[in-house]
PDB file of C-alpha atoms in Angstrom:
ATOM      1  CA  MET A1390     -39.028 -31.653 -45.478  1.00 68.00           C
ATOM      2  CA  THR A1391     -39.032 -28.842 -48.144  1.00 80.00           C
ATOM      3  CA  LEU A1392     -37.300 -26.149 -46.277  1.00 84.00           C
ATOM      4  CA  ARG A1393     -34.710 -29.105 -45.928  1.00 88.00           C
ATOM      5  CA  LEU A1394     -34.221 -30.045 -49.103  1.00 92.00           C
ATOM      6  CA  MET A1395     -34.167 -25.693 -49.963  1.00 93.00           C
ATOM      7  CA  LYS A1396     -31.358 -25.154 -47.801  1.00 92.00           C
ATOM      8  CA  ILE A1397     -29.103 -28.158 -49.329  1.00 94.00           C
ATOM      9  CA  LEU A1398     -29.876 -26.362 -52.832  1.00 95.00           C
ATOM     10  CA  ALA A1399     -28.877 -22.946 -51.520  1.00 95.00           C
ATOM     11  CA  ILE A1400     -25.805 -24.615 -50.262  1.00 95.00           C
ATOM     12  CA  LEU A1401     -24.941 -25.830 -54.018  1.00 96.00           C
ATOM     13  CA  THR A1402     -25.489 -22.957 -55.201  1.00 96.00           C
ATOM     14  CA  SER A1403     -24.152 -20.815 -53.084  1.00 95.00           C
ATOM     15  CA  ILE A1404     -20.750 -23.129 -53.618  1.00 95.00           C
ATOM     16  CA  GLY A1405     -21.039 -22.991 -57.670  1.00 94.00           C
ATOM     17  CA  ALA A1406     -21.524 -19.278 -56.886  1.00 93.00           C
ATOM     18  CA  TYR A1407     -18.213 -19.000 -55.619  1.00 94.00           C
ATOM     19  CA  ILE A1408     -16.783 -21.710 -58.227  1.00 93.00           C
ATOM     20  CA  VAL A1409     -18.310 -18.887 -60.593  1.00 91.00           C
ATOM     21  CA  VAL A1410     -15.794 -15.967 -59.224  1.00 90.00           C
ATOM     22  CA  LEU A1411     -13.054 -18.019 -58.621  1.00 91.00           C
ATOM     23  CA  MET A1412     -13.367 -19.044 -62.395  1.00 89.00           C
ATOM     24  CA  GLY A1413     -13.604 -15.650 -63.269  1.00 85.00           C
ATOM     25  CA  ALA A1414     -10.211 -14.745 -61.545  1.00 85.00           C
ATOM     26  CA  ILE A1415      -8.552 -17.645 -63.094  1.00 88.00           C
ATOM     27  CA  VAL A1416      -9.630 -16.691 -66.745  1.00 85.00           C
ATOM     28  CA  THR A1417      -8.489 -12.901 -65.656  1.00 80.00           C
ATOM     29  CA  LYS A1418      -5.100 -13.665 -64.336  1.00 79.00           C
ATOM     30  CA  THR A1419      -4.197 -16.390 -67.128  1.00 82.00           C
ATOM     31  CA  GLY A1420      -5.157 -13.979 -70.003  1.00 77.00           C
ATOM     32  CA  ALA A1421      -7.552 -16.956 -71.120  1.00 77.00           C
ATOM     33  CA  GLY A1422     -10.376 -14.705 -72.128  1.00 74.00           C
ATOM     34  CA  GLN A1423     -10.070 -15.178 -75.486  1.00 77.00           C
ATOM     35  CA  GLY A1424      -9.569 -18.899 -75.308  1.00 81.00           C
ATOM     36  CA  CYS A1425     -12.449 -19.687 -77.103  1.00 82.00           C
ATOM     37  CA  GLY A1426     -12.383 -16.771 -79.492  1.00 78.00           C
ATOM     38  CA  THR A1427     -15.051 -14.659 -80.451  1.00 75.00           C
ATOM     39  CA  SER A1428     -18.066 -16.891 -80.385  1.00 78.00           C
ATOM     40  CA  TRP A1429     -20.065 -17.270 -77.493  1.00 81.00           C
ATOM     41  CA  PRO A1430     -21.688 -19.474 -75.374  1.00 80.00           C
ATOM     42  CA  ILE A1431     -20.039 -22.047 -77.676  1.00 81.00           C
ATOM     43  CA  CYS A1432     -16.528 -22.633 -78.071  1.00 84.00           C
ATOM     44  CA  LYS A1433     -14.747 -21.961 -81.501  1.00 79.00           C
ATOM     45  CA  GLY A1434     -18.040 -21.919 -83.323  1.00 79.00           C
ATOM     46  CA  GLN A1435     -18.433 -25.575 -82.077  1.00 81.00           C
ATOM     47  CA  LEU A1436     -20.028 -27.339 -79.072  1.00 83.00           C
ATOM     48  CA  ILE A1437     -17.322 -29.272 -78.755  1.00 82.00           C
ATOM     49  CA  PRO A1438     -13.779 -28.173 -80.390  1.00 81.00           C
ATOM     50  CA  ALA A1439     -11.681 -30.584 -81.929  1.00 79.00           C
ATOM     51  CA  TYR A1440      -8.850 -28.940 -80.314  1.00 81.00           C
ATOM     52  CA  MET A1441      -9.082 -27.415 -77.091  1.00 83.00           C
ATOM     53  CA  SER A1442      -5.815 -25.375 -75.671  1.00 87.00           C
ATOM     54  CA  VAL A1443      -5.241 -24.413 -71.875  1.00 89.00           C
ATOM     55  CA  ASP A1444      -6.804 -21.171 -72.542  1.00 87.00           C
ATOM     56  CA  SER A1445      -9.650 -22.661 -74.425  1.00 88.00           C
ATOM     57  CA  VAL A1446     -10.426 -25.102 -71.620  1.00 90.00           C
ATOM     58  CA  LEU A1447     -10.049 -22.448 -69.366  1.00 89.00           C
ATOM     59  CA  GLU A1448     -12.398 -20.163 -70.606  1.00 88.00           C
ATOM     60  CA  TYR A1449     -14.832 -22.638 -71.926  1.00 88.00           C
ATOM     61  CA  SER A1450     -14.873 -24.320 -68.258  1.00 91.00           C
ATOM     62  CA  HIS A1451     -15.774 -20.747 -66.902  1.00 89.00           C
ATOM     63  CA  ARG A1452     -18.608 -20.621 -68.964  1.00 89.00           C
ATOM     64  CA  ILE A1453     -19.956 -23.925 -68.225  1.00 91.00           C
ATOM     65  CA  SER A1454     -19.723 -23.198 -64.305  1.00 91.00           C
ATOM     66  CA  SER A1455     -21.386 -19.801 -64.864  1.00 90.00           C
ATOM     67  CA  GLY A1456     -24.427 -21.721 -66.997  1.00 91.00           C
ATOM     68  CA  ILE A1457     -24.857 -24.427 -64.205  1.00 93.00           C
ATOM     69  CA  ASP A1458     -24.490 -21.999 -61.491  1.00 92.00           C
ATOM     70  CA  GLY A1459     -27.438 -19.845 -63.303  1.00 93.00           C
ATOM     71  CA  PHE A1460     -29.508 -22.402 -63.342  1.00 95.00           C
ATOM     72  CA  LEU A1461     -29.456 -23.308 -59.757  1.00 96.00           C
ATOM     73  CA  ILE A1462     -29.771 -19.761 -58.898  1.00 95.00           C
ATOM     74  CA  LEU A1463     -33.016 -20.143 -61.435  1.00 96.00           C
ATOM     75  CA  PHE A1464     -34.377 -22.647 -59.950  1.00 95.00           C
ATOM     76  CA  LEU A1465     -33.783 -21.546 -56.482  1.00 95.00           C
ATOM     77  CA  THR A1466     -35.264 -18.255 -57.208  1.00 95.00           C
ATOM     78  CA  VAL A1467     -38.179 -19.380 -58.446  1.00 94.00           C
ATOM     79  CA  TRP A1468     -38.693 -22.340 -55.603  1.00 94.00           C
ATOM     80  CA  SER A1469     -38.227 -20.234 -52.691  1.00 93.00           C
ATOM     81  CA  TRP A1470     -40.200 -17.318 -54.512  1.00 92.00           C
ATOM     82  CA  TRP A1471     -43.206 -19.931 -54.380  1.00 92.00           C
ATOM     83  CA  VAL A1472     -42.624 -21.379 -50.823  1.00 90.00           C
ATOM     84  CA  PHE A1473     -42.267 -18.012 -49.454  1.00 90.00           C
ATOM     85  CA  ARG A1474     -44.198 -15.829 -51.656  1.00 86.00           C
ATOM     86  CA  HIS A1475     -45.359 -13.244 -49.003  1.00 86.00           C
ATOM     87  CA  ASN A1476     -41.495 -12.864 -47.766  1.00 89.00           C
ATOM     88  CA  GLY A1477     -40.469  -9.462 -49.021  1.00 88.00           C
ATOM     89  CA  ARG A1478     -36.765 -10.471 -48.096  1.00 89.00           C
ATOM     90  CA  VAL A1479     -36.619 -13.999 -50.033  1.00 92.00           C
ATOM     91  CA  LYS A1480     -38.261 -12.429 -53.201  1.00 92.00           C
ATOM     92  CA  LEU A1481     -35.470  -9.316 -53.217  1.00 93.00           C
ATOM     93  CA  LEU A1482     -32.293 -11.893 -51.885  1.00 94.00           C
ATOM     94  CA  GLY A1483     -33.617 -13.913 -54.864  1.00 93.00           C
ATOM     95  CA  PHE A1484     -34.298 -11.469 -57.638  1.00 94.00           C
ATOM     96  CA  MET A1485     -30.426  -9.719 -56.902  1.00 94.00           C
ATOM     97  CA  SER A1486     -28.824 -13.243 -57.099  1.00 94.00           C
ATOM     98  CA  LEU A1487     -31.134 -13.927 -60.648  1.00 93.00           C
ATOM     99  CA  PHE A1488     -30.493 -10.930 -62.326  1.00 94.00           C
ATOM    100  CA  PHE A1489     -27.071  -9.975 -61.267  1.00 92.00           C
ATOM    101  CA  VAL A1490     -25.895 -13.422 -62.722  1.00 91.00           C
ATOM    102  CA  VAL A1491     -27.692 -12.939 -65.855  1.00 91.00           C
ATOM    103  CA  VAL A1492     -25.857  -9.310 -66.205  1.00 90.00           C
ATOM    104  CA  GLN A1493     -22.558 -10.380 -65.597  1.00 87.00           C
ATOM    105  CA  GLY A1494     -22.883 -13.110 -68.129  1.00 84.00           C
ATOM    106  CA  ALA A1495     -24.291 -11.034 -70.415  1.00 85.00           C
ATOM    107  CA  LEU A1496     -21.436  -8.491 -69.950  1.00 81.00           C
ATOM    108  CA  GLY A1497     -18.953 -11.658 -70.259  1.00 78.00           C
ATOM    109  CA  ALA A1498     -20.373 -12.453 -73.679  1.00 78.00           C
ATOM    110  CA  VAL A1499     -20.300  -8.521 -74.861  1.00 77.00           C
ATOM    111  CA  THR A1500     -16.181  -8.858 -73.882  1.00 74.00           C
ATOM    112  CA  VAL A1501     -15.666 -12.249 -75.957  1.00 73.00           C
ATOM    113  CA  MET A1502     -18.149 -11.278 -78.740  1.00 68.00           C
ATOM    114  CA  TYR A1503     -16.913  -7.757 -79.667  1.00 63.00           C
ATOM    115  CA  GLU A1504     -13.275  -7.322 -78.562  1.00 59.00           C
ATOM    116  CA  GLY A1505     -11.745  -4.388 -78.537  1.00 50.00           C
ATOM    117  CA  THR A1506     -15.238  -2.367 -79.652  1.00 49.00           C
ATOM    118  CA  PHE A1507     -15.818  -1.343 -75.982  1.00 47.00           C
ATOM    119  CA  ALA A1508     -13.421   0.174 -72.836  1.00 50.00           C
ATOM    120  CA  GLU A1509     -12.762  -3.296 -71.970  1.00 59.00           C
ATOM    121  CA  GLU A1510     -10.640  -3.057 -68.783  1.00 62.00           C
ATOM    122  CA  TRP A1511     -14.123  -1.395 -67.208  1.00 68.00           C
ATOM    123  CA  ILE A1512     -16.720  -3.935 -68.731  1.00 71.00           C
ATOM    124  CA  LEU A1513     -13.989  -6.586 -67.325  1.00 71.00           C
ATOM    125  CA  SER A1514     -14.607  -5.007 -63.725  1.00 74.00           C
ATOM    126  CA  LEU A1515     -18.170  -4.752 -64.048  1.00 79.00           C
ATOM    127  CA  HIS A1516     -18.628  -8.131 -64.847  1.00 80.00           C
ATOM    128  CA  PHE A1517     -16.494  -9.089 -61.340  1.00 82.00           C
ATOM    129  CA  GLY A1518     -18.544  -6.654 -59.639  1.00 85.00           C
ATOM    130  CA  PHE A1519     -21.824  -7.801 -60.571  1.00 89.00           C
ATOM    131  CA  ALA A1520     -20.566 -11.546 -59.710  1.00 89.00           C
ATOM    132  CA  LEU A1521     -19.950 -10.608 -56.585  1.00 91.00           C
ATOM    133  CA  ILE A1522     -23.339  -9.024 -55.813  1.00 93.00           C
ATOM    134  CA  SER A1523     -24.573 -12.288 -56.957  1.00 93.00           C
ATOM    135  CA  PHE A1524     -22.451 -14.426 -54.590  1.00 94.00           C
ATOM    136  CA  ALA A1525     -23.432 -12.590 -51.950  1.00 95.00           C
ATOM    137  CA  SER A1526     -27.181 -12.442 -52.662  1.00 95.00           C
ATOM    138  CA  VAL A1527     -26.840 -16.165 -52.619  1.00 95.00           C
ATOM    139  CA  ILE A1528     -24.988 -16.164 -49.382  1.00 95.00           C
ATOM    140  CA  LEU A1529     -27.457 -14.205 -48.031  1.00 95.00           C
ATOM    141  CA  LEU A1530     -30.624 -16.110 -48.786  1.00 94.00           C
ATOM    142  CA  THR A1531     -28.862 -19.250 -47.612  1.00 94.00           C
ATOM    143  CA  ILE A1532     -28.349 -17.825 -44.062  1.00 92.00           C
ATOM    144  CA  TYR A1533     -31.956 -16.444 -44.189  1.00 91.00           C
ATOM    145  CA  LEU A1534     -33.457 -19.465 -45.155  1.00 91.00           C
ATOM    146  CA  PHE A1535     -31.475 -21.134 -41.808  1.00 88.00           C
ATOM    147  CA  GLN A1536     -33.286 -18.717 -39.895  1.00 81.00           C
ATOM    148  CA  MET A1537     -36.518 -19.521 -41.159  1.00 76.00           C
ATOM    149  CA  LYS A1538     -38.748 -22.302 -39.387  1.00 63.00           C
ATOM    150  CA  ALA A1539     -42.026 -23.674 -40.475  1.00 43.00           C
ATOM    151  CA  GLY A1540     -42.380 -20.897 -43.345  1.00 44.00           C
ATOM    152  CA  LYS A1541     -41.793 -18.335 -40.717  1.00 50.00           C
ATOM    153  CA  ALA A1542     -38.042 -16.391 -39.822  1.00 48.00           C
ATOM    154  CA  VAL A1543     -36.881 -17.647 -36.216  1.00 43.00           C
ATOM    155  CA  GLU A1544     -37.221 -14.584 -33.892  1.00 39.00           C
ATOM    156  CA  GLN A1545     -33.508 -14.203 -32.790  1.00 41.00           C
ATOM    157  CA  ARG A1546     -33.027 -13.260 -29.056  1.00 38.00           C
ATOM    158  CA  GLU A1547     -29.835 -11.004 -30.208  1.00 36.00           C
ATOM    159  CA  GLU A1548     -32.255  -9.071 -32.437  1.00 38.00           C
ATOM    160  CA  ARG A1549     -34.938  -8.481 -30.087  1.00 39.00           C
ATOM    161  CA  LYS A1550     -32.904  -7.234 -27.078  1.00 40.00           C
ATOM    162  CA  PRO A1551     -32.710  -3.890 -27.852  1.00 43.00           C
ATOM    163  CA  GLY A1552     -33.427  -5.274 -31.466  1.00 59.00           C
ATOM    164  CA  LEU A1553     -32.561  -2.312 -33.111  1.00 80.00           C
ATOM    165  CA  VAL A1554     -29.783   0.147 -34.024  1.00 85.00           C
ATOM    166  CA  SER A1555     -30.134   3.547 -34.613  1.00 89.00           C
ATOM    167  CA  LYS A1556     -29.975   5.420 -38.025  1.00 91.00           C
ATOM    168  CA  SER A1557     -26.682   6.385 -37.847  1.00 92.00           C
ATOM    169  CA  MET A1558     -25.115   3.058 -37.611  1.00 94.00           C
ATOM    170  CA  GLN A1559     -27.620   1.687 -40.146  1.00 93.00           C
ATOM    171  CA  TYR A1560     -26.498   4.211 -42.639  1.00 95.00           C
ATOM    172  CA  VAL A1561     -22.645   3.749 -41.306  1.00 95.00           C
ATOM    173  CA  VAL A1562     -23.045  -0.085 -42.133  1.00 96.00           C
ATOM    174  CA  TRP A1563     -24.590   0.875 -45.399  1.00 96.00           C
ATOM    175  CA  GLY A1564     -21.835   3.238 -46.176  1.00 96.00           C
ATOM    176  CA  ILE A1565     -19.083   0.879 -45.857  1.00 97.00           C
ATOM    177  CA  THR A1566     -20.324  -1.898 -47.485  1.00 96.00           C
ATOM    178  CA  ALA A1567     -21.376   0.376 -50.211  1.00 96.00           C
ATOM    179  CA  TYR A1568     -17.638   1.868 -50.199  1.00 96.00           C
ATOM    180  CA  CYS A1569     -16.230  -1.965 -50.216  1.00 95.00           C
ATOM    181  CA  TYR A1570     -18.156  -2.322 -53.461  1.00 94.00           C
ATOM    182  CA  ILE A1571     -16.331   0.597 -55.060  1.00 93.00           C
ATOM    183  CA  VAL A1572     -12.926  -0.461 -53.555  1.00 92.00           C
ATOM    184  CA  VAL A1573     -13.665  -4.184 -55.421  1.00 90.00           C
ATOM    185  CA  TYR A1574     -13.823  -2.058 -58.568  1.00 87.00           C
ATOM    186  CA  THR A1575     -10.364  -0.474 -57.979  1.00 88.00           C
ATOM    187  CA  GLY A1576      -9.060  -3.934 -57.091  1.00 87.00           C
ATOM    188  CA  ALA A1577     -10.504  -5.368 -60.259  1.00 82.00           C
ATOM    189  CA  LEU A1578      -9.274  -2.208 -62.524  1.00 82.00           C
ATOM    190  CA  VAL A1579      -5.463  -3.095 -60.874  1.00 84.00           C
ATOM    191  CA  ARG A1580      -6.422  -6.664 -62.270  1.00 80.00           C
ATOM    192  CA  HIS A1581      -7.630  -5.466 -66.115  1.00 74.00           C
ATOM    193  CA  SER A1582      -5.395  -2.948 -66.644  1.00 77.00           C
ATOM    194  CA  SER A1583      -2.262  -5.090 -65.569  1.00 79.00           C
ATOM    195  CA  SER A1584      -1.150  -3.154 -62.878  1.00 81.00           C
ATOM    196  CA  THR A1585      -0.448  -5.948 -60.368  1.00 82.00           C
ATOM    197  CA  MET A1586       3.395  -5.414 -60.348  1.00 84.00           C
ATOM    198  CA  GLY A1587       2.613  -1.591 -61.082  1.00 85.00           C
ATOM    199  CA  CYS A1588       5.351  -0.693 -58.010  1.00 86.00           C
ATOM    200  CA  GLY A1589       7.029  -4.026 -58.850  1.00 84.00           C
ATOM    201  CA  THR A1590       7.437  -5.994 -55.621  1.00 82.00           C
ATOM    202  CA  GLN A1591       7.684  -2.815 -53.808  1.00 81.00           C
ATOM    203  CA  TRP A1592       5.357  -2.690 -50.360  1.00 82.00           C
ATOM    204  CA  PRO A1593       4.452  -0.343 -49.392  1.00 80.00           C
ATOM    205  CA  GLY A1594       6.207   1.585 -51.043  1.00 81.00           C
ATOM    206  CA  CYS A1595       6.203   2.594 -55.268  1.00 85.00           C
ATOM    207  CA  SER A1596       7.815   4.430 -57.442  1.00 82.00           C
ATOM    208  CA  THR A1597       5.283   7.374 -57.128  1.00 80.00           C
ATOM    209  CA  LEU A1598       2.819   8.031 -53.914  1.00 82.00           C
ATOM    210  CA  VAL A1599       0.098   9.969 -56.274  1.00 81.00           C
ATOM    211  CA  PRO A1600      -3.104   8.084 -57.092  1.00 78.00           C
ATOM    212  CA  ASP A1601      -2.997   8.144 -61.093  1.00 78.00           C
ATOM    213  CA  LEU A1602      -5.748   6.370 -63.272  1.00 76.00           C
ATOM    214  CA  ALA A1603      -3.353   6.671 -66.081  1.00 78.00           C
ATOM    215  CA  SER A1604      -0.302   4.687 -65.117  1.00 86.00           C
ATOM    216  CA  HIS A1605       0.410   1.372 -63.386  1.00 86.00           C
ATOM    217  CA  PRO A1606       1.708   2.818 -60.567  1.00 87.00           C
ATOM    218  CA  GLY A1607      -0.710   5.367 -60.259  1.00 88.00           C
ATOM    219  CA  VAL A1608      -3.447   2.726 -60.115  1.00 88.00           C
ATOM    220  CA  GLN A1609      -1.434   0.328 -57.718  1.00 87.00           C
ATOM    221  CA  MET A1610      -1.167   3.520 -55.441  1.00 90.00           C
ATOM    222  CA  PHE A1611      -4.870   4.407 -55.569  1.00 90.00           C
ATOM    223  CA  HIS A1612      -6.123   0.575 -54.927  1.00 91.00           C
ATOM    224  CA  ARG A1613      -3.999   0.959 -51.942  1.00 92.00           C
ATOM    225  CA  TYR A1614      -5.165   4.461 -50.159  1.00 93.00           C
ATOM    226  CA  ALA A1615      -8.903   2.736 -51.231  1.00 92.00           C
ATOM    227  CA  ALA A1616      -8.039  -0.403 -48.804  1.00 93.00           C
ATOM    228  CA  THR A1617      -6.410   0.892 -46.655  1.00 94.00           C
ATOM    229  CA  LEU A1618      -9.157   3.243 -45.640  1.00 96.00           C
ATOM    230  CA  ILE A1619     -11.856   0.542 -45.644  1.00 95.00           C
ATOM    231  CA  GLY A1620      -9.661  -1.003 -42.958  1.00 95.00           C
ATOM    232  CA  VAL A1621      -9.824   2.060 -40.936  1.00 96.00           C
ATOM    233  CA  LEU A1622     -13.601   1.963 -41.118  1.00 97.00           C
ATOM    234  CA  ILE A1623     -14.274  -1.705 -40.139  1.00 97.00           C
ATOM    235  CA  VAL A1624     -12.064  -0.688 -37.345  1.00 97.00           C
ATOM    236  CA  GLY A1625     -13.985   1.908 -36.439  1.00 97.00           C
ATOM    237  CA  LEU A1626     -17.481   0.229 -37.259  1.00 97.00           C
ATOM    238  CA  LEU A1627     -15.702  -2.723 -34.412  1.00 97.00           C
ATOM    239  CA  ILE A1628     -15.249  -0.127 -32.137  1.00 96.00           C
ATOM    240  CA  TRP A1629     -18.840   1.509 -32.340  1.00 96.00           C
ATOM    241  CA  VAL A1630     -20.597  -2.324 -32.309  1.00 96.00           C
ATOM    242  CA  LEU A1631     -18.364  -3.135 -28.910  1.00 95.00           C
ATOM    243  CA  ARG A1632     -19.347   0.551 -27.107  1.00 94.00           C
ATOM    244  CA  SER A1633     -23.041   0.877 -28.291  1.00 92.00           C
ATOM    245  CA  TYR A1634     -24.153  -3.305 -29.368  1.00 92.00           C
ATOM    246  CA  ARG A1635     -22.152  -5.663 -27.512  1.00 91.00           C
ATOM    247  CA  GLU A1636     -25.801  -7.287 -27.040  1.00 90.00           C
ATOM    248  CA  ARG A1637     -26.297  -7.938 -30.134  1.00 92.00           C
ATOM    249  CA  ARG A1638     -24.090 -10.850 -31.016  1.00 91.00           C
ATOM    250  CA  ASP A1639     -25.241 -11.124 -34.767  1.00 91.00           C
ATOM    251  CA  LEU A1640     -23.322  -7.469 -35.204  1.00 95.00           C
ATOM    252  CA  VAL A1641     -20.528  -8.316 -32.946  1.00 95.00           C
ATOM    253  CA  ARG A1642     -19.340 -11.414 -34.785  1.00 95.00           C
ATOM    254  CA  GLY A1643     -19.974  -9.690 -38.069  1.00 95.00           C
ATOM    255  CA  ALA A1644     -18.212  -6.802 -37.619  1.00 96.00           C
ATOM    256  CA  TRP A1645     -15.325  -9.080 -35.719  1.00 97.00           C
ATOM    257  CA  LEU A1646     -15.223 -11.095 -39.153  1.00 97.00           C
ATOM    258  CA  ALA A1647     -14.700  -8.062 -41.618  1.00 97.00           C
ATOM    259  CA  LEU A1648     -11.908  -7.221 -39.142  1.00 97.00           C
ATOM    260  CA  ILE A1649      -9.989 -10.485 -39.711  1.00 97.00           C
ATOM    261  CA  MET A1650     -11.116 -10.432 -43.442  1.00 96.00           C
ATOM    262  CA  VAL A1651      -9.753  -6.938 -44.073  1.00 95.00           C
ATOM    263  CA  ILE A1652      -6.523  -7.951 -42.136  1.00 95.00           C
ATOM    264  CA  LEU A1653      -5.927 -11.061 -44.242  1.00 95.00           C
ATOM    265  CA  GLN A1654      -7.103  -9.322 -47.313  1.00 92.00           C
ATOM    266  CA  GLY A1655      -4.269  -6.719 -46.411  1.00 91.00           C
ATOM    267  CA  ALA A1656      -2.008  -9.625 -46.348  1.00 93.00           C
ATOM    268  CA  ALA A1657      -3.024 -10.980 -49.574  1.00 92.00           C
ATOM    269  CA  GLY A1658      -2.386  -8.282 -51.171  1.00 89.00           C
ATOM    270  CA  MET A1659       0.971  -7.665 -49.919  1.00 90.00           C
ATOM    271  CA  LEU A1660       1.630 -11.190 -50.604  1.00 91.00           C
ATOM    272  CA  THR A1661       0.214 -10.836 -54.348  1.00 87.00           C
ATOM    273  CA  VAL A1662       3.165  -8.014 -54.931  1.00 86.00           C
ATOM    274  CA  VAL A1663       6.076  -9.395 -53.000  1.00 86.00           C
ATOM    275  CA  THR A1664       5.312 -12.667 -55.244  1.00 86.00           C
ATOM    276  CA  GLY A1665       5.556 -10.813 -58.222  1.00 82.00           C
ATOM    277  CA  GLY A1666       1.550 -11.847 -58.522  1.00 76.00           C
ATOM    278  CA  GLN A1667       1.601 -15.309 -58.057  1.00 85.00           C
ATOM    279  CA  LEU A1668      -2.092 -17.233 -58.984  1.00 85.00           C
ATOM    280  CA  VAL A1669      -2.681 -18.871 -55.758  1.00 89.00           C
ATOM    281  CA  VAL A1670      -2.063 -15.764 -54.198  1.00 89.00           C
ATOM    282  CA  GLU A1671      -4.561 -13.830 -56.037  1.00 86.00           C
ATOM    283  CA  LEU A1672      -7.149 -16.498 -55.987  1.00 89.00           C
ATOM    284  CA  LEU A1673      -7.010 -16.364 -52.237  1.00 92.00           C
ATOM    285  CA  HIS A1674      -7.217 -12.008 -52.373  1.00 90.00           C
ATOM    286  CA  THR A1675     -10.193 -13.217 -54.769  1.00 89.00           C
ATOM    287  CA  THR A1676     -11.288 -15.162 -51.870  1.00 92.00           C
ATOM    288  CA  LEU A1677     -11.082 -13.042 -49.489  1.00 93.00           C
ATOM    289  CA  ILE A1678     -13.012 -10.262 -50.538  1.00 93.00           C
ATOM    290  CA  ALA A1679     -15.946 -12.143 -51.833  1.00 93.00           C
ATOM    291  CA  ILE A1680     -16.293 -13.510 -48.223  1.00 95.00           C
ATOM    292  CA  LEU A1681     -15.529  -9.480 -46.768  1.00 95.00           C
ATOM    293  CA  PHE A1682     -18.122  -8.082 -48.751  1.00 95.00           C
ATOM    294  CA  ALA A1683     -20.677 -10.943 -47.994  1.00 95.00           C
ATOM    295  CA  VAL A1684     -20.112  -9.996 -44.206  1.00 96.00           C
ATOM    296  CA  LEU A1685     -20.289  -6.452 -44.956  1.00 96.00           C
ATOM    297  CA  SER A1686     -23.521  -7.537 -46.890  1.00 95.00           C
ATOM    298  CA  PHE A1687     -25.226  -9.545 -44.023  1.00 95.00           C
ATOM    299  CA  LEU A1688     -24.258  -6.758 -41.483  1.00 95.00           C
ATOM    300  CA  CYS A1689     -26.742  -4.784 -43.666  1.00 94.00           C
ATOM    301  CA  MET A1690     -29.221  -7.267 -43.568  1.00 91.00           C
ATOM    302  CA  GLN A1691     -29.187  -7.520 -39.989  1.00 91.00           C
ATOM    303  CA  VAL A1692     -29.095  -3.980 -39.039  1.00 91.00           C
ATOM    304  CA  GLY A1693     -32.110  -3.169 -42.204  1.00 87.00           C
ATOM    305  CA  TRP A1694     -32.897  -0.418 -43.981  1.00 84.00           C
ATOM    306  CA  PRO A1695     -31.352   3.069 -43.468  1.00 83.00           C
ATOM    307  CA  TRP A1696     -34.812   4.455 -44.945  1.00 76.00           C
ATOM    308  CA  LYS A1697     -37.398   2.062 -43.018  1.00 68.00           C
ATOM    309  CA  THR A1698     -39.545   3.877 -40.284  1.00 60.00           C
ATOM    310  CA  GLN A1699     -38.377   2.013 -36.835  1.00 52.00           C
ATOM    311  CA  GLN A1700     -38.735   2.551 -33.310  1.00 43.00           C
ATOM    312  CA  PRO A1701     -37.252   5.660 -32.143  1.00 42.00           C
ATOM    313  CA  VAL A1702     -33.302   5.202 -30.651  1.00 41.00           C
ATOM    314  CA  GLU A1703     -34.542   6.788 -27.100  1.00 38.00           C
ATOM    315  CA  GLN A1704     -37.238   4.236 -26.962  1.00 38.00           C
ATOM    316  CA  VAL A1705     -34.736   1.471 -27.751  1.00 39.00           C
ATOM    317  CA  GLN A1706     -32.257   2.902 -25.106  1.00 40.00           C
ATOM    318  CA  MET A1707     -34.976   2.613 -22.419  1.00 36.00           C
ATOM    319  CA  ALA A1708     -35.756  -0.416 -23.239  1.00 36.00           C
ATOM    320  CA  SER A1709     -32.041  -1.755 -22.903  1.00 38.00           C
ATOM    321  CA  SER A1710     -31.458   0.020 -19.468  1.00 39.00           C
ATOM    322  CA  ARG A1711     -34.960  -1.580 -18.116  1.00 40.00           C
ATOM    323  CA  GLY A1712     -34.014  -4.821 -18.924  1.00 39.00           C
TER     324      GLY A1712
END
C-alpha cells in the first residue's frame, strides 16, 4: 500500500513538473516575466493584488505552480528516502529533483528582483535548463519506483541477457544526453534573445549560414546546426543498439522513442519558424524537448555509470553466445 501511494504521488509530481516547464515557456513567450513587478514571491507587493493584468496572472500562476510542485517534490523525496533509505539510486534521483527545482526557483527570483543587473538572457536560459533537469529527475524517479517491488528493484530479464553494455556504449549514451542538454540551452538562448524569427519564415535557409551569437540570424542558425547534429547522433545510437543490443528491449525502445522525439522536435521547430512563432507551436516544441531529454536520461539510467567497474565486455559477449 505504501509503495502504491508513493507511485501515485510520483505521477502527480511528474505532472506538476511538466506544468512548471510549460508555464515557464508561456511566461517567456508572452513576455510576462515582469507581470508582478520586482516583488517575489508575492505579486506587486501583495499576496493577492487588487488588480492583475494578463501578464500578472501568468507570472503569478507560474510561481504558484512552481511552489506547489516544489512541495510535492520535497514530500516525495523525503518519503522515498525514508522507505528506500539504503537505495542509492532513489536518493540520487530524489536529491536531483529537489536541488534543481530549488535552484531554478532561485534563478527566477534573481531575474525578477534584479532586472537589468545581470545577463538576463543567460540566467533565463539556465532557469529553463535546471527546470528540465528537475523534470527529468522526477520522471526517472517515478519510472524507478514502478520498477520496485516489495522494496527491491525488479530484476528485468531484458537487463540480464546479456545484462551489460560496453564502456563505449555507456560513454556514447551519456555523451549524447549531455550534448542534448547543451542543445537545450541553444534553444533557450534563441527564445530569450528574441531570435525565434531571426531568419524570418525561412526554413531551412536564412539570411546567413554562419552561426554568430552577436546577431539574431546567427543565433538561430547556431541552434539549427546544433539540433541537426543531435538528430544525427541519435540515428547512429539507434543503429548501434539494433546491431549489438537488440536483446535489450529497454534500450531498443528508448532509442526508437528518442529518434521519434527528435524528428517531431525538428518538425515543431520548422513549424515555429513558418508560423511566425505561434504560442501553441512553441509549447509543443518545449514539450517535445522535455520528453526527449527525459528519454535520453532514462537510457543513461539503463546503461549505468560509465566510470563504474563492471563485467568485461568479452565475458558479456560469451554469455550472450552461450544463451
